[in-house]
Amino acid sequence: MICKLIDFKIMGDERSSLIALEENNNTPFDIKRVYYIFGTKSGVRRGFHAHKDLKQIAICVSASCKFHLDDGKNKNEILPDSPNQGLLIEGLIWREMYDFSPDCVLMVVASEYYDNDDYIKDYETFLKELE
Ligand code: T46
């Protein structure tokens, strides 16, 4: 598989489940940013880029969506559909996200602040970067 899935320990008690993300404890990098994607309309496909340096963990905290991942040689489809599973995306990986269920909330924990210059948005440029 191109990217690793991280299983987070579920805590909580008889009232509910609870998961805590702790920088460099159960995440393999310093956390600079957290964002979440919700209300994605039916049929929408997003992403279509790679990152030069960014490391991220994507967690479907509610419902599910699919990830298409491509390292230039291999392609994978991954369905992170559990709030205790994080998809670690690091290195030069082309990603696309699709098949969002209507109630999907995709939370992403990132190693850097938002930086448009870190994006590679053209697939041919992505392949050249890998050479
Ligand atoms: C990624 C996948 C999984 C910001 O202003 N700050 C932010 O931190 C982010 C992530 C986005 N934005 C703005 C930039 C765009 O105007 O929000 C808008 C939507 O972002 P974008 O089109 O990049 O969203 P996705 O779903 O294509 O990609 C996002 C992340 O950008 C990307 O790093 O790996 O989710």
Tab-separated table of N, CA and C and ligand atoms in Angstrom:
chain	number	residue	atom	x	y	z
A	1	MET	N	0.853	-1.205	0.000
A	1	MET	CA	0.000	0.000	0.000
A	1	MET	C	0.890	1.257	0.000
A	2	ILE	N	0.481	2.270	-0.723
A	2	ILE	CA	1.301	3.478	-0.872
A	2	ILE	C	1.404	4.255	0.452
A	3	CYS	N	0.281	4.405	1.140
A	3	CYS	CA	0.271	5.179	2.389
A	3	CYS	C	-0.130	4.275	3.545
A	4	LYS	N	0.365	4.672	4.720
A	4	LYS	CA	0.123	3.849	5.899
A	4	LYS	C	-1.187	4.273	6.584
A	5	LEU	N	-1.901	3.300	7.132
A	5	LEU	CA	-3.063	3.621	7.969
A	5	LEU	C	-2.628	3.533	9.425
A	6	ILE	N	-2.949	4.555	10.187
A	6	ILE	CA	-2.613	4.567	11.614
A	6	ILE	C	-3.889	4.247	12.400
A	7	ASP	N	-3.798	3.295	13.309
A	7	ASP	CA	-4.939	2.985	14.185
A	7	ASP	C	-4.784	3.767	15.483
A	8	PHE	N	-5.728	4.640	15.748
A	8	PHE	CA	-5.691	5.408	16.999
A	8	PHE	C	-6.433	4.648	18.092
A	9	LYS	N	-5.889	4.737	19.275
A	9	LYS	CA	-6.501	4.050	20.403
A	9	LYS	C	-7.827	4.739	20.774
A	10	ILE	N	-8.860	3.937	20.893
A	10	ILE	CA	-10.156	4.500	21.299
A	10	ILE	C	-10.246	4.470	22.820
A	11	MET	N	-10.474	5.654	23.371
A	11	MET	CA	-10.646	5.741	24.827
A	11	MET	C	-12.116	6.057	25.120
A	12	GLY	N	-12.371	6.768	26.147
A	12	GLY	CA	-13.755	7.052	26.498
A	12	GLY	C	-14.248	6.057	27.526
A	13	ASP	N	-15.552	6.004	27.662
A	13	ASP	CA	-16.141	5.144	28.686
A	13	ASP	C	-17.521	4.709	28.220
A	14	GLU	N	-18.383	4.312	29.150
A	14	GLU	CA	-19.690	3.785	28.750
A	14	GLU	C	-20.570	4.843	28.073
A	15	ARG	N	-20.195	6.122	28.213
A	15	ARG	CA	-21.011	7.172	27.590
A	15	ARG	C	-20.719	7.332	26.108
A	16	SER	N	-19.440	7.148	25.754
A	16	SER	CA	-19.068	7.395	24.352
A	16	SER	C	-17.611	7.018	24.136
A	17	SER	N	-17.220	7.083	22.876
A	17	SER	CA	-15.815	6.870	22.529
A	17	SER	C	-15.117	8.218	22.438
A	18	LEU	N	-13.809	8.180	22.572
A	18	LEU	CA	-13.015	9.410	22.525
A	18	LEU	C	-11.634	9.052	21.987
A	19	ILE	N	-11.154	9.888	21.081
A	19	ILE	CA	-9.795	9.709	20.562
A	19	ILE	C	-9.043	11.016	20.732
A	20	ALA	N	-7.835	10.932	21.219
A	20	ALA	CA	-6.999	12.131	21.374
A	20	ALA	C	-5.803	12.015	20.444
A	21	LEU	N	-5.532	13.095	19.705
A	21	LEU	CA	-4.325	13.136	18.880
A	21	LEU	C	-3.322	14.007	19.609
A	22	GLU	N	-2.148	13.472	19.830
A	22	GLU	CA	-1.121	14.217	20.543
A	22	GLU	C	0.126	14.298	19.674
A	23	GLU	N	0.560	15.538	19.480
A	23	GLU	CA	1.713	15.818	18.625
A	23	GLU	C	2.917	14.955	18.998
A	24	ASN	N	3.428	14.248	17.992
A	24	ASN	CA	4.624	13.417	18.161
A	24	ASN	C	4.464	12.305	19.203
A	25	ASN	N	3.249	12.103	19.638
A	25	ASN	CA	2.982	10.958	20.504
A	25	ASN	C	2.313	9.888	19.634
A	26	ASN	N	1.085	10.168	19.192
A	26	ASN	CA	0.487	9.248	18.219
A	26	ASN	C	0.387	9.861	16.826
A	27	THR	N	1.020	11.038	16.621
A	27	THR	CA	1.194	11.566	15.260
A	27	THR	C	2.693	11.644	14.990
A	28	PRO	N	3.130	11.295	13.782
A	28	PRO	CA	4.576	11.249	13.520
A	28	PRO	C	5.185	12.586	13.088
A	29	PHE	N	4.557	13.700	13.442
A	29	PHE	CA	5.113	15.013	13.091
A	29	PHE	C	4.519	16.080	13.996
A	30	ASP	N	5.161	17.246	14.006
A	30	ASP	CA	4.626	18.409	14.729
A	30	ASP	C	3.341	18.862	14.020
A	31	ILE	N	2.335	19.194	14.778
A	31	ILE	CA	1.063	19.612	14.176
A	31	ILE	C	1.009	21.137	14.106
A	32	LYS	N	0.907	21.673	12.884
A	32	LYS	CA	0.801	23.133	12.728
A	32	LYS	C	-0.607	23.561	12.342
A	33	ARG	N	-1.395	22.615	11.808
A	33	ARG	CA	-2.698	23.020	11.240
A	33	ARG	C	-3.656	21.834	11.265
A	34	VAL	N	-4.911	22.159	11.529
A	34	VAL	CA	-5.986	21.163	11.413
A	34	VAL	C	-7.080	21.804	10.572
A	35	TYR	N	-7.554	21.088	9.559
A	35	TYR	CA	-8.702	21.588	8.806
A	35	TYR	C	-9.670	20.439	8.574
A	36	TYR	N	-10.907	20.764	8.248
A	36	TYR	CA	-11.852	19.700	7.965
A	36	TYR	C	-12.766	20.086	6.822
A	37	ILE	N	-13.116	19.069	6.076
A	37	ILE	CA	-13.911	19.227	4.856
A	37	ILE	C	-15.261	18.571	5.126
A	38	PHE	N	-16.332	19.310	4.921
A	38	PHE	CA	-17.664	18.750	5.167
A	38	PHE	C	-18.636	19.359	4.165
A	39	GLY	N	-19.782	18.734	4.043
A	39	GLY	CA	-20.804	19.251	3.122
A	39	GLY	C	-20.384	19.124	1.664
A	40	THR	N	-19.536	18.160	1.376
A	40	THR	CA	-19.103	17.983	-0.021
A	40	THR	C	-20.279	17.451	-0.843
A	41	LYS	N	-20.514	18.113	-1.953
A	41	LYS	CA	-21.694	17.770	-2.769
A	41	LYS	C	-21.486	16.443	-3.497
A	42	SER	N	-22.585	15.789	-3.757
A	42	SER	CA	-22.568	14.493	-4.440
A	42	SER	C	-21.818	14.605	-5.779
A	43	GLY	N	-20.975	13.630	-6.045
A	43	GLY	CA	-20.271	13.573	-7.331
A	43	GLY	C	-19.003	14.407	-7.391
A	44	VAL	N	-18.725	15.163	-6.341
A	44	VAL	CA	-17.535	16.031	-6.360
A	44	VAL	C	-16.272	15.189	-6.164
A	45	ARG	N	-15.258	15.502	-6.929
A	45	ARG	CA	-13.941	14.898	-6.771
A	45	ARG	C	-12.969	16.032	-6.484
A	46	ARG	N	-12.199	15.930	-5.426
A	46	ARG	CA	-11.312	17.026	-5.044
A	46	ARG	C	-9.886	16.531	-4.898
A	47	GLY	N	-9.020	17.433	-4.524
A	47	GLY	CA	-7.618	17.084	-4.432
A	47	GLY	C	-6.924	17.428	-5.732
A	48	PHE	N	-6.527	16.415	-6.513
A	48	PHE	CA	-5.823	16.598	-7.781
A	48	PHE	C	-4.532	17.384	-7.582
A	49	HIS	N	-3.757	16.948	-6.618
A	49	HIS	CA	-2.463	17.583	-6.396
A	49	HIS	C	-1.570	16.659	-5.561
A	50	ALA	N	-0.312	17.032	-5.497
A	50	ALA	CA	0.636	16.405	-4.564
A	50	ALA	C	1.235	17.546	-3.753
A	51	HIS	N	1.935	17.195	-2.686
A	51	HIS	CA	2.627	18.207	-1.894
A	51	HIS	C	4.124	17.936	-1.926
A	52	LYS	N	4.889	19.017	-1.928
A	52	LYS	CA	6.360	18.862	-1.948
A	52	LYS	C	6.863	18.386	-0.595
A	53	ASP	N	6.431	19.040	0.475
A	53	ASP	CA	6.995	18.746	1.805
A	53	ASP	C	5.973	18.371	2.868
A	54	LEU	N	4.725	18.682	2.622
A	54	LEU	CA	3.703	18.536	3.675
A	54	LEU	C	3.470	17.076	4.071
A	55	LYS	N	3.313	16.865	5.370
A	55	LYS	CA	2.872	15.566	5.883
A	55	LYS	C	1.476	15.759	6.465
A	56	GLN	N	0.609	14.794	6.233
A	56	GLN	CA	-0.760	14.940	6.712
A	56	GLN	C	-1.313	13.600	7.198
A	57	ILE	N	-2.269	13.686	8.111
A	57	ILE	CA	-3.066	12.515	8.481
A	57	ILE	C	-4.520	12.879	8.221
A	58	ALA	N	-5.178	12.091	7.376
A	58	ALA	CA	-6.581	12.339	7.038
A	58	ALA	C	-7.450	11.330	7.774
A	59	ILE	N	-8.468	11.844	8.459
A	59	ILE	CA	-9.346	10.987	9.264
A	59	ILE	C	-10.799	11.311	8.912
A	60	CYS	N	-11.547	10.307	8.486
A	60	CYS	CA	-12.988	10.511	8.299
A	60	CYS	C	-13.625	10.415	9.676
A	61	VAL	N	-13.776	11.535	10.349
A	61	VAL	CA	-14.330	11.496	11.706
A	61	VAL	C	-15.827	11.188	11.675
A	62	SER	N	-16.443	11.397	10.530
A	62	SER	CA	-17.831	10.980	10.359
A	62	SER	C	-17.991	10.443	8.945
A	63	ALA	N	-18.648	9.284	8.841
A	63	ALA	CA	-18.971	8.670	7.541
A	63	ALA	C	-17.720	8.354	6.727
A	64	SER	N	-17.778	8.511	5.422
A	64	SER	CA	-16.642	8.013	4.622
A	64	SER	C	-16.465	8.775	3.324
A	65	CYS	N	-15.252	8.651	2.795
A	65	CYS	CA	-14.958	9.063	1.423
A	65	CYS	C	-13.826	8.167	0.953
A	66	LYS	N	-13.550	8.209	-0.332
A	66	LYS	CA	-12.468	7.380	-0.864
A	66	LYS	C	-11.283	8.258	-1.247
A	67	PHE	N	-10.099	7.680	-1.163
A	67	PHE	CA	-8.873	8.336	-1.602
A	67	PHE	C	-8.275	7.543	-2.764
A	68	HIS	N	-7.924	8.252	-3.800
A	68	HIS	CA	-7.094	7.677	-4.856
A	68	HIS	C	-5.684	8.207	-4.615
A	69	LEU	N	-4.739	7.299	-4.449
A	69	LEU	CA	-3.349	7.686	-4.156
A	69	LEU	C	-2.453	7.144	-5.245
A	70	ASP	N	-1.449	7.937	-5.594
A	70	ASP	CA	-0.596	7.572	-6.729
A	70	ASP	C	0.811	8.071	-6.419
A	71	ASP	N	1.781	7.152	-6.401
A	71	ASP	CA	3.169	7.575	-6.145
A	71	ASP	C	3.990	7.632	-7.434
A	72	GLY	N	3.285	7.622	-8.566
A	72	GLY	CA	3.968	7.686	-9.860
A	72	GLY	C	4.220	6.312	-10.440
A	73	LYS	N	4.230	5.304	-9.575
A	73	LYS	CA	4.423	3.920	-10.047
A	73	LYS	C	3.191	3.074	-9.749
A	74	ASN	N	2.712	3.219	-8.510
A	74	ASN	CA	1.562	2.425	-8.070
A	74	ASN	C	0.394	3.334	-7.730
A	75	LYS	N	-0.783	2.772	-7.892
A	75	LYS	CA	-2.011	3.509	-7.539
A	75	LYS	C	-2.822	2.661	-6.560
A	76	ASN	N	-3.394	3.312	-5.561
A	76	ASN	CA	-4.234	2.629	-4.568
A	76	ASN	C	-5.534	3.383	-4.401
A	77	GLU	N	-6.590	2.628	-4.080
A	77	GLU	CA	-7.835	3.255	-3.625
A	77	GLU	C	-8.013	2.870	-2.161
A	78	ILE	N	-8.220	3.858	-1.324
A	78	ILE	CA	-8.345	3.589	0.112
A	78	ILE	C	-9.629	4.229	0.622
A	79	LEU	N	-10.296	3.499	1.500
A	79	LEU	CA	-11.546	3.993	2.075
A	79	LEU	C	-11.370	4.117	3.589
A	80	PRO	N	-10.886	5.283	4.041
A	80	PRO	CA	-10.797	5.445	5.498
A	80	PRO	C	-12.200	5.765	6.033
A	81	ASP	N	-12.842	4.797	6.660
A	81	ASP	CA	-14.249	4.978	7.027
A	81	ASP	C	-14.481	4.814	8.527
A	82	SER	N	-13.384	4.981	9.289
A	82	SER	CA	-13.543	4.838	10.727
A	82	SER	C	-12.841	5.996	11.425
A	83	PRO	N	-13.478	6.589	12.436
A	83	PRO	CA	-12.852	7.731	13.112
A	83	PRO	C	-11.586	7.354	13.876
A	84	ASN	N	-11.321	6.061	14.009
A	84	ASN	CA	-10.074	5.685	14.696
A	84	ASN	C	-8.974	5.287	13.717
A	85	GLN	N	-9.187	5.587	12.435
A	85	GLN	CA	-8.171	5.267	11.435
A	85	GLN	C	-7.698	6.532	10.730
A	86	GLY	N	-6.394	6.739	10.707
A	86	GLY	CA	-5.846	7.908	10.036
A	86	GLY	C	-4.986	7.482	8.861
A	87	LEU	N	-5.173	8.163	7.761
A	87	LEU	CA	-4.376	7.873	6.563
A	87	LEU	C	-3.193	8.835	6.544
A	88	LEU	N	-1.996	8.295	6.710
A	88	LEU	CA	-0.786	9.121	6.727
A	88	LEU	C	-0.306	9.319	5.289
A	89	ILE	N	-0.306	10.583	4.858
A	89	ILE	CA	0.144	10.888	3.492
A	89	ILE	C	1.393	11.742	3.604
A	90	GLU	N	2.518	11.178	3.216
A	90	GLU	CA	3.786	11.920	3.257
A	90	GLU	C	4.593	11.571	2.023
A	91	GLY	N	5.478	12.481	1.647
A	91	GLY	CA	6.246	12.280	0.418
A	91	GLY	C	5.420	12.712	-0.778
A	92	LEU	N	5.978	12.500	-1.943
A	92	LEU	CA	5.311	12.943	-3.174
A	92	LEU	C	4.216	11.949	-3.563
A	93	ILE	N	3.012	12.271	-3.202
A	93	ILE	CA	1.858	11.402	-3.477
A	93	ILE	C	0.757	12.239	-4.113
A	94	TRP	N	0.353	11.830	-5.298
A	94	TRP	CA	-0.812	12.469	-5.927
A	94	TRP	C	-2.061	11.944	-5.251
A	95	ARG	N	-2.982	12.844	-4.859
A	95	ARG	CA	-4.190	12.401	-4.175
A	95	ARG	C	-5.448	13.007	-4.781
A	96	GLU	N	-6.473	12.199	-4.810
A	96	GLU	CA	-7.820	12.657	-5.180
A	96	GLU	C	-8.793	12.043	-4.190
A	97	MET	N	-9.823	12.807	-3.816
A	97	MET	CA	-10.825	12.300	-2.871
A	97	MET	C	-12.192	12.365	-3.551
A	98	TYR	N	-13.007	11.343	-3.342
A	98	TYR	CA	-14.281	11.257	-4.045
A	98	TYR	C	-15.235	10.344	-3.271
A	99	ASP	N	-16.420	10.156	-3.818
A	99	ASP	CA	-17.458	9.329	-3.167
A	99	ASP	C	-17.671	9.740	-1.705
A	100	PHE	N	-17.759	11.035	-1.486
A	100	PHE	CA	-18.059	11.536	-0.131
A	100	PHE	C	-19.502	11.189	0.202
A	101	SER	N	-19.736	10.536	1.325
A	101	SER	CA	-21.120	10.359	1.755
A	101	SER	C	-21.620	11.732	2.237
A	102	PRO	N	-22.931	11.966	2.191
A	102	PRO	CA	-23.448	13.325	2.467
A	102	PRO	C	-23.039	13.846	3.850
A	103	ASP	N	-22.878	12.935	4.806
A	103	ASP	CA	-22.548	13.348	6.175
A	103	ASP	C	-21.048	13.225	6.473
A	104	CYS	N	-20.242	13.122	5.424
A	104	CYS	CA	-18.798	12.921	5.647
A	104	CYS	C	-18.135	14.184	6.207
A	105	VAL	N	-17.369	13.990	7.258
A	105	VAL	CA	-16.494	15.058	7.757
A	105	VAL	C	-15.081	14.496	7.706
A	106	LEU	N	-14.277	15.062	6.826
A	106	LEU	CA	-12.896	14.608	6.668
A	106	LEU	C	-11.990	15.613	7.382
A	107	MET	N	-11.373	15.154	8.450
A	107	MET	CA	-10.477	16.028	9.212
A	107	MET	C	-9.036	15.712	8.822
A	108	VAL	N	-8.252	16.761	8.651
A	108	VAL	CA	-6.856	16.571	8.257
A	108	VAL	C	-5.946	17.316	9.225
A	109	VAL	N	-4.962	16.596	9.718
A	109	VAL	CA	-3.955	17.155	10.625
A	109	VAL	C	-2.690	17.320	9.779
A	110	ALA	N	-2.120	18.524	9.789
A	110	ALA	CA	-1.030	18.808	8.850
A	110	ALA	C	0.221	19.311	9.567
A	111	SER	N	1.360	19.034	8.948
A	111	SER	CA	2.652	19.379	9.565
A	111	SER	C	3.068	20.828	9.328
A	112	GLU	N	2.377	21.524	8.412
A	112	GLU	CA	2.763	22.911	8.080
A	112	GLU	C	1.533	23.787	7.939
A	113	TYR	N	1.763	25.102	8.049
A	113	TYR	CA	0.698	26.055	7.757
A	113	TYR	C	0.357	25.979	6.270
A	114	TYR	N	-0.789	26.505	5.928
A	114	TYR	CA	-1.211	26.496	4.525
A	114	TYR	C	-0.206	27.265	3.660
A	115	ASP	N	0.224	26.638	2.579
A	115	ASP	CA	1.194	27.270	1.686
A	115	ASP	C	0.900	26.817	0.259
A	116	ASN	N	0.331	27.712	-0.512
A	116	ASN	CA	-0.047	27.376	-1.883
A	116	ASN	C	1.169	26.939	-2.711
A	117	ASP	N	2.372	27.429	-2.348
A	117	ASP	CA	3.576	27.081	-3.116
A	117	ASP	C	4.031	25.633	-2.895
A	118	ASP	N	3.471	24.992	-1.885
A	118	ASP	CA	3.851	23.595	-1.620
A	118	ASP	C	3.063	22.619	-2.505
A	119	TYR	N	2.050	23.141	-3.222
A	119	TYR	CA	1.189	22.271	-4.031
A	119	TYR	C	1.795	22.037	-5.417
A	120	ILE	N	1.675	20.810	-5.907
A	120	ILE	CA	1.944	20.502	-7.317
A	120	ILE	C	0.594	20.115	-7.911
A	121	LYS	N	0.069	20.995	-8.753
A	121	LYS	CA	-1.318	20.808	-9.197
A	121	LYS	C	-1.424	20.236	-10.609
A	122	ASP	N	-0.279	19.988	-11.215
A	122	ASP	CA	-0.279	19.464	-12.578
A	122	ASP	C	0.351	18.068	-12.560
A	123	TYR	N	-0.351	17.081	-13.124
A	123	TYR	CA	0.095	15.685	-13.006
A	123	TYR	C	1.435	15.452	-13.709
A	124	GLU	N	1.641	16.082	-14.851
A	124	GLU	CA	2.922	15.894	-15.569
A	124	GLU	C	4.078	16.480	-14.754
A	125	THR	N	3.842	17.625	-14.119
A	125	THR	CA	4.869	18.229	-13.265
A	125	THR	C	5.175	17.309	-12.094
A	126	PHE	N	4.130	16.701	-11.537
A	126	PHE	CA	4.296	15.729	-10.436
A	126	PHE	C	5.213	14.586	-10.884
A	127	LEU	N	4.953	14.022	-12.071
A	127	LEU	CA	5.781	12.913	-12.558
A	127	LEU	C	7.231	13.362	-12.766
A	128	LYS	N	7.416	14.593	-13.238
A	128	LYS	CA	8.790	15.113	-13.437
A	128	LYS	C	9.516	15.259	-12.117
A	129	GLU	N	8.795	15.720	-11.086
A	129	GLU	CA	9.395	15.869	-9.738
A	129	GLU	C	9.940	14.549	-9.213
A	130	LEU	N	9.343	13.442	-9.655
A	130	LEU	CA	9.733	12.124	-9.160
A	130	LEU	C	10.999	11.591	-9.826
A	131	GLU	N	11.384	12.225	-10.950
A	131	GLU	CA	12.545	11.701	-11.709
A	131	GLU	C	13.844	11.898	-10.963
B	1	T46	C1	-5.005	17.926	0.746
B	1	T46	C2	-6.398	17.406	0.693
B	1	T46	C3	-6.571	16.116	1.454
B	1	T46	C4	-7.016	27.368	2.910
B	1	T46	O1	-7.171	28.600	2.817
B	1	T46	N1	-6.355	26.860	3.966
B	1	T46	C5	-6.171	25.517	4.118
B	1	T46	O2	-5.554	25.082	5.109
B	1	T46	C6	-6.682	24.635	3.105
B	1	T46	C7	-6.459	23.136	3.214
B	1	T46	C8	-7.353	25.178	2.050
B	1	T46	N2	-7.537	26.520	1.954
B	1	T46	C9	-8.316	27.070	0.846
B	1	T46	C10	-7.672	26.918	-0.534
B	1	T46	C11	-8.860	26.761	-1.449
B	1	T46	O3	-9.322	28.036	-1.833
B	1	T46	O4	-9.553	26.345	0.773
B	1	T46	C12	-9.937	26.114	-0.570
B	1	T46	C13	-10.133	24.629	-0.839
B	1	T46	O5	-8.855	23.970	-0.754
B	1	T46	P1	-8.399	22.869	-1.787
B	1	T46	O6	-9.014	23.107	-3.108
B	1	T46	O7	-6.906	22.760	-1.737
B	1	T46	O8	-9.052	21.552	-1.136
B	1	T46	P2	-8.822	20.034	-1.545
B	1	T46	O9	-9.929	19.280	-0.941
B	1	T46	O10	-8.615	19.875	-3.012
B	1	T46	O11	-7.436	19.609	-0.830
B	1	T46	C14	-7.303	19.654	0.563
B	1	T46	C15	-5.937	20.252	0.957
B	1	T46	O12	-5.790	21.520	0.333
B	1	T46	C16	-4.781	19.376	0.537
B	1	T46	O13	-3.612	19.805	1.181
B	1	T46	O14	-4.051	17.153	0.789
B	1	T46	O15	-7.401	18.342	1.115
